[in-house]
Amino acid sequence: MPARDIIIVPHPTLRTKADRITDFGPELQELVDDMIITLHQASGAGLAAPQVNVSQQVILVEFGSDEDEDIPPILYVAANPKITRFSQEIVSGAEGCLSIPGFMGEVERAQEIVVEGQDRYGKPLKMKFQGWIARIFQHEIDHINGILYTDRTSRVWEADEDYNPV
Ligand code: ZN
């Protein structure tokens, strides 16, 4: 289970709409396991399969507690994720991306979303998120549609070291 290389802009896979997952067999399981290692090695908060040059609709989002480091982070794996509801409330926040190293940008996102899809074994998922984790899901789901956060912002700056790219 090796970490995979994270591709960076302007790699064309980052601009390709990823294929739906239809086979939840060993190849997908290996991809997900490799992505988890890759995410941890990169100290990211989220990762989409296109970022490891696999054009398939699978994403990871890892949400830790900033207040208490003893609480283990929760790792979400979603196949074929789709946002089925966006709140009217929009919040502006800073995002960085593992595929656009060294930069951050100000991006407006829905404060609350409902995500539907499947887990890594094909079981249906429906989850509601708000705040920072909702932002990460929106960022990762953009990745599987070939969209980058820089498409959604006019303000990008050089990042300092202390940030969690996704
Ligand atoms: Zn990203």
mmCIF file of C-alpha atoms and ligand atoms in Angstrom:
data_model
loop_
_atom_site.group_PDB
_atom_site.id
_atom_site.type_symbol
_atom_site.label_atom_id
_atom_site.label_comp_id
_atom_site.label_asym_id
_atom_site.label_seq_id
_atom_site.Cartn_x
_atom_site.Cartn_y
_atom_site.Cartn_z
ATOM 1 C CA MET A 1 0.000 0.000 0.000
ATOM 2 C CA PRO A 2 2.216 2.826 -1.190
ATOM 3 C CA ALA A 3 1.470 6.506 -1.189
ATOM 4 C CA ARG A 4 0.717 7.752 -4.667
ATOM 5 C CA ASP A 5 2.098 10.860 -6.332
ATOM 6 C CA ILE A 6 -0.138 13.903 -6.157
ATOM 7 C CA ILE A 7 -0.407 15.618 -9.512
ATOM 8 C CA ILE A 8 -0.366 19.388 -9.733
ATOM 9 C CA VAL A 9 -1.729 22.002 -12.109
ATOM 10 C CA PRO A 10 -1.846 22.113 -15.083
ATOM 11 C CA HIS A 11 -2.113 18.302 -15.281
ATOM 12 C CA PRO A 12 -5.068 17.487 -17.592
ATOM 13 C CA THR A 13 -6.556 14.847 -15.245
ATOM 14 C CA LEU A 14 -7.384 17.691 -12.842
ATOM 15 C CA ARG A 15 -9.612 19.140 -15.564
ATOM 16 C CA THR A 16 -11.384 15.914 -16.513
ATOM 17 C CA LYS A 17 -14.800 14.880 -15.222
ATOM 18 C CA ALA A 18 -14.150 11.633 -13.374
ATOM 19 C CA ASP A 19 -15.948 8.372 -14.134
ATOM 20 C CA ARG A 20 -18.584 6.962 -11.801
ATOM 21 C CA ILE A 21 -17.541 4.017 -9.661
ATOM 22 C CA THR A 22 -19.426 0.909 -10.692
ATOM 23 C CA ASP A 23 -17.022 -1.775 -9.453
ATOM 24 C CA PHE A 24 -16.416 -1.801 -5.702
ATOM 25 C CA GLY A 25 -13.901 -4.646 -5.926
ATOM 26 C CA PRO A 26 -10.256 -5.017 -4.885
ATOM 27 C CA GLU A 27 -8.944 -2.378 -7.292
ATOM 28 C CA LEU A 28 -11.083 0.319 -5.672
ATOM 29 C CA GLN A 29 -10.154 -0.893 -2.189
ATOM 30 C CA GLU A 30 -6.475 -0.629 -3.069
ATOM 31 C CA LEU A 31 -7.005 2.862 -4.497
ATOM 32 C CA VAL A 32 -8.815 4.011 -1.329
ATOM 33 C CA ASP A 33 -6.113 2.533 0.935
ATOM 34 C CA ASP A 34 -3.389 4.219 -1.118
ATOM 35 C CA MET A 35 -5.273 7.509 -1.045
ATOM 36 C CA ILE A 36 -5.538 7.377 2.761
ATOM 37 C CA ILE A 37 -1.764 6.916 3.038
ATOM 38 C CA THR A 38 -1.224 9.698 0.507
ATOM 39 C CA LEU A 39 -3.553 12.041 2.411
ATOM 40 C CA HIS A 40 -1.786 11.411 5.698
ATOM 41 C CA GLN A 41 1.668 11.775 4.203
ATOM 42 C CA ALA A 42 0.640 15.109 2.681
ATOM 43 C CA SER A 43 -1.013 16.298 5.940
ATOM 44 C CA GLY A 44 -4.098 17.166 3.955
ATOM 45 C CA ALA A 45 -7.705 17.423 5.058
ATOM 46 C CA GLY A 46 -9.111 15.914 1.887
ATOM 47 C CA LEU A 47 -8.125 14.183 -1.330
ATOM 48 C CA ALA A 48 -9.927 13.287 -4.544
ATOM 49 C CA ALA A 49 -8.876 10.390 -6.816
ATOM 50 C CA PRO A 50 -8.109 12.701 -9.777
ATOM 51 C CA GLN A 51 -5.375 14.256 -7.601
ATOM 52 C CA VAL A 52 -3.539 10.911 -7.721
ATOM 53 C CA ASN A 53 -4.188 10.752 -11.452
ATOM 54 C CA VAL A 54 -7.108 8.329 -11.269
ATOM 55 C CA SER A 55 -10.150 9.757 -13.016
ATOM 56 C CA GLN A 56 -12.769 8.104 -10.817
ATOM 57 C CA GLN A 57 -15.402 9.526 -8.491
ATOM 58 C CA VAL A 58 -13.981 8.791 -5.068
ATOM 59 C CA ILE A 59 -12.989 11.294 -2.388
ATOM 60 C CA LEU A 60 -11.638 11.350 1.149
ATOM 61 C CA VAL A 61 -12.377 13.987 3.743
ATOM 62 C CA GLU A 62 -10.741 13.892 7.142
ATOM 63 C CA PHE A 63 -12.058 16.076 9.897
ATOM 64 C CA GLY A 64 -10.146 16.443 13.145
ATOM 65 C CA SER A 65 -10.912 18.384 16.259
ATOM 66 C CA ASP A 66 -8.773 21.494 16.545
ATOM 67 C CA GLU A 67 -9.599 21.854 20.222
ATOM 68 C CA ASP A 68 -8.619 18.413 21.422
ATOM 69 C CA GLU A 69 -5.833 16.441 19.770
ATOM 70 C CA ASP A 70 -6.803 13.343 21.765
ATOM 71 C CA ILE A 71 -10.005 12.980 19.778
ATOM 72 C CA PRO A 72 -9.125 10.963 16.676
ATOM 73 C CA PRO A 73 -10.106 12.538 13.377
ATOM 74 C CA ILE A 74 -13.042 11.115 11.452
ATOM 75 C CA LEU A 75 -12.243 9.893 7.958
ATOM 76 C CA TYR A 76 -15.013 9.930 5.369
ATOM 77 C CA VAL A 77 -14.716 7.954 2.134
ATOM 78 C CA ALA A 78 -17.342 8.707 -0.492
ATOM 79 C CA ALA A 79 -17.819 7.137 -3.915
ATOM 80 C CA ASN A 80 -19.962 8.904 -6.512
ATOM 81 C CA PRO A 81 -20.599 11.825 -4.132
ATOM 82 C CA LYS A 82 -23.140 14.412 -5.155
ATOM 83 C CA ILE A 83 -24.369 17.471 -3.294
ATOM 84 C CA THR A 84 -28.143 17.222 -3.243
ATOM 85 C CA ARG A 85 -28.838 20.289 -1.116
ATOM 86 C CA PHE A 86 -26.989 23.587 -0.610
ATOM 87 C CA SER A 87 -27.954 26.041 2.129
ATOM 88 C CA GLN A 88 -28.850 29.536 1.035
ATOM 89 C CA GLU A 89 -26.334 30.811 3.537
ATOM 90 C CA ILE A 90 -22.958 31.342 1.879
ATOM 91 C CA VAL A 91 -19.718 31.720 3.806
ATOM 92 C CA SER A 92 -16.386 32.988 2.606
ATOM 93 C CA GLY A 93 -13.224 31.191 3.709
ATOM 94 C CA ALA A 94 -9.637 30.386 2.818
ATOM 95 C CA GLU A 95 -8.772 27.197 0.940
ATOM 96 C CA GLY A 96 -5.585 25.600 -0.223
ATOM 97 C CA CYS A 97 -5.199 22.637 -2.572
ATOM 98 C CA LEU A 98 -2.594 19.853 -2.635
ATOM 99 C CA SER A 99 -2.616 20.159 -6.425
ATOM 100 C CA ILE A 100 -1.873 23.911 -6.293
ATOM 101 C CA PRO A 101 0.990 23.931 -3.804
ATOM 102 C CA GLY A 102 2.014 27.092 -2.021
ATOM 103 C CA PHE A 103 -1.152 29.101 -2.579
ATOM 104 C CA MET A 104 -4.450 29.820 -0.912
ATOM 105 C CA GLY A 105 -7.565 31.586 -2.044
ATOM 106 C CA GLU A 106 -10.750 33.089 -0.683
ATOM 107 C CA VAL A 107 -13.729 30.988 -1.777
ATOM 108 C CA GLU A 108 -17.459 31.335 -1.142
ATOM 109 C CA ARG A 109 -19.178 28.065 -0.250
ATOM 110 C CA ALA A 110 -22.543 26.972 1.071
ATOM 111 C CA GLN A 111 -22.508 26.879 4.882
ATOM 112 C CA GLU A 112 -24.478 23.616 4.933
ATOM 113 C CA ILE A 113 -24.841 20.807 2.417
ATOM 114 C CA VAL A 114 -26.328 17.348 2.035
ATOM 115 C CA VAL A 115 -24.047 14.831 0.330
ATOM 116 C CA GLU A 116 -25.376 11.616 -1.170
ATOM 117 C CA GLY A 117 -23.318 8.809 -2.638
ATOM 118 C CA GLN A 118 -21.927 5.475 -1.583
ATOM 119 C CA ASP A 119 -19.312 4.274 0.845
ATOM 120 C CA ARG A 120 -16.214 2.374 -0.314
ATOM 121 C CA TYR A 121 -18.186 -0.876 -0.403
ATOM 122 C CA GLY A 122 -21.120 0.512 -2.387
ATOM 123 C CA LYS A 123 -23.536 1.045 0.485
ATOM 124 C CA PRO A 124 -25.672 4.193 0.037
ATOM 125 C CA LEU A 125 -24.675 7.264 2.050
ATOM 126 C CA LYS A 126 -26.549 10.430 2.907
ATOM 127 C CA MET A 127 -24.799 12.931 5.145
ATOM 128 C CA LYS A 128 -25.352 16.507 6.250
ATOM 129 C CA PHE A 129 -22.403 18.782 6.993
ATOM 130 C CA GLN A 130 -21.820 22.357 7.957
ATOM 131 C CA GLY A 131 -18.932 24.762 8.275
ATOM 132 C CA TRP A 132 -15.359 23.723 7.525
ATOM 133 C CA ILE A 133 -16.165 20.082 6.736
ATOM 134 C CA ALA A 134 -18.919 21.153 4.328
ATOM 135 C CA ARG A 135 -16.304 23.359 2.643
ATOM 136 C CA ILE A 136 -13.882 20.440 2.228
ATOM 137 C CA PHE A 137 -16.627 18.261 0.723
ATOM 138 C CA GLN A 138 -17.507 21.001 -1.765
ATOM 139 C CA HIS A 139 -13.810 21.347 -2.694
ATOM 140 C CA GLU A 140 -13.330 17.582 -3.193
ATOM 141 C CA ILE A 141 -16.565 17.134 -5.140
ATOM 142 C CA ASP A 142 -15.410 19.979 -7.394
ATOM 143 C CA HIS A 143 -12.254 17.925 -8.065
ATOM 144 C CA ILE A 144 -14.213 14.985 -9.449
ATOM 145 C CA ASN A 145 -15.967 17.427 -11.785
ATOM 146 C CA GLY A 146 -12.711 18.916 -13.036
ATOM 147 C CA ILE A 147 -13.178 22.175 -11.102
ATOM 148 C CA LEU A 148 -10.436 23.854 -9.040
ATOM 149 C CA TYR A 149 -10.936 26.413 -6.282
ATOM 150 C CA THR A 150 -9.069 28.967 -8.388
ATOM 151 C CA ASP A 151 -12.094 28.868 -10.747
ATOM 152 C CA ARG A 152 -14.205 30.216 -7.892
ATOM 153 C CA THR A 153 -12.028 33.008 -6.564
ATOM 154 C CA SER A 154 -10.422 36.202 -7.730
ATOM 155 C CA ARG A 155 -8.189 36.445 -4.672
ATOM 156 C CA VAL A 156 -5.229 34.044 -4.402
ATOM 157 C CA TRP A 157 -2.144 34.586 -2.269
ATOM 158 C CA GLU A 158 1.023 32.752 -1.278
ATOM 159 C CA ALA A 159 0.320 30.470 1.652
ATOM 160 C CA ASP A 160 2.356 30.320 4.815
ATOM 161 C CA GLU A 161 3.348 26.894 6.083
ATOM 162 C CA ASP A 162 0.552 26.367 8.558
ATOM 163 C CA TYR A 163 -2.443 25.350 6.531
ATOM 164 C CA ASN A 164 -4.305 22.164 5.599
ATOM 165 C CA PRO A 165 -4.493 21.859 1.847
ATOM 166 C CA VAL A 166 -7.189 19.716 0.289
HETATM 167 ZN ZN ZN B 1 -7.788 20.349 -3.952
#
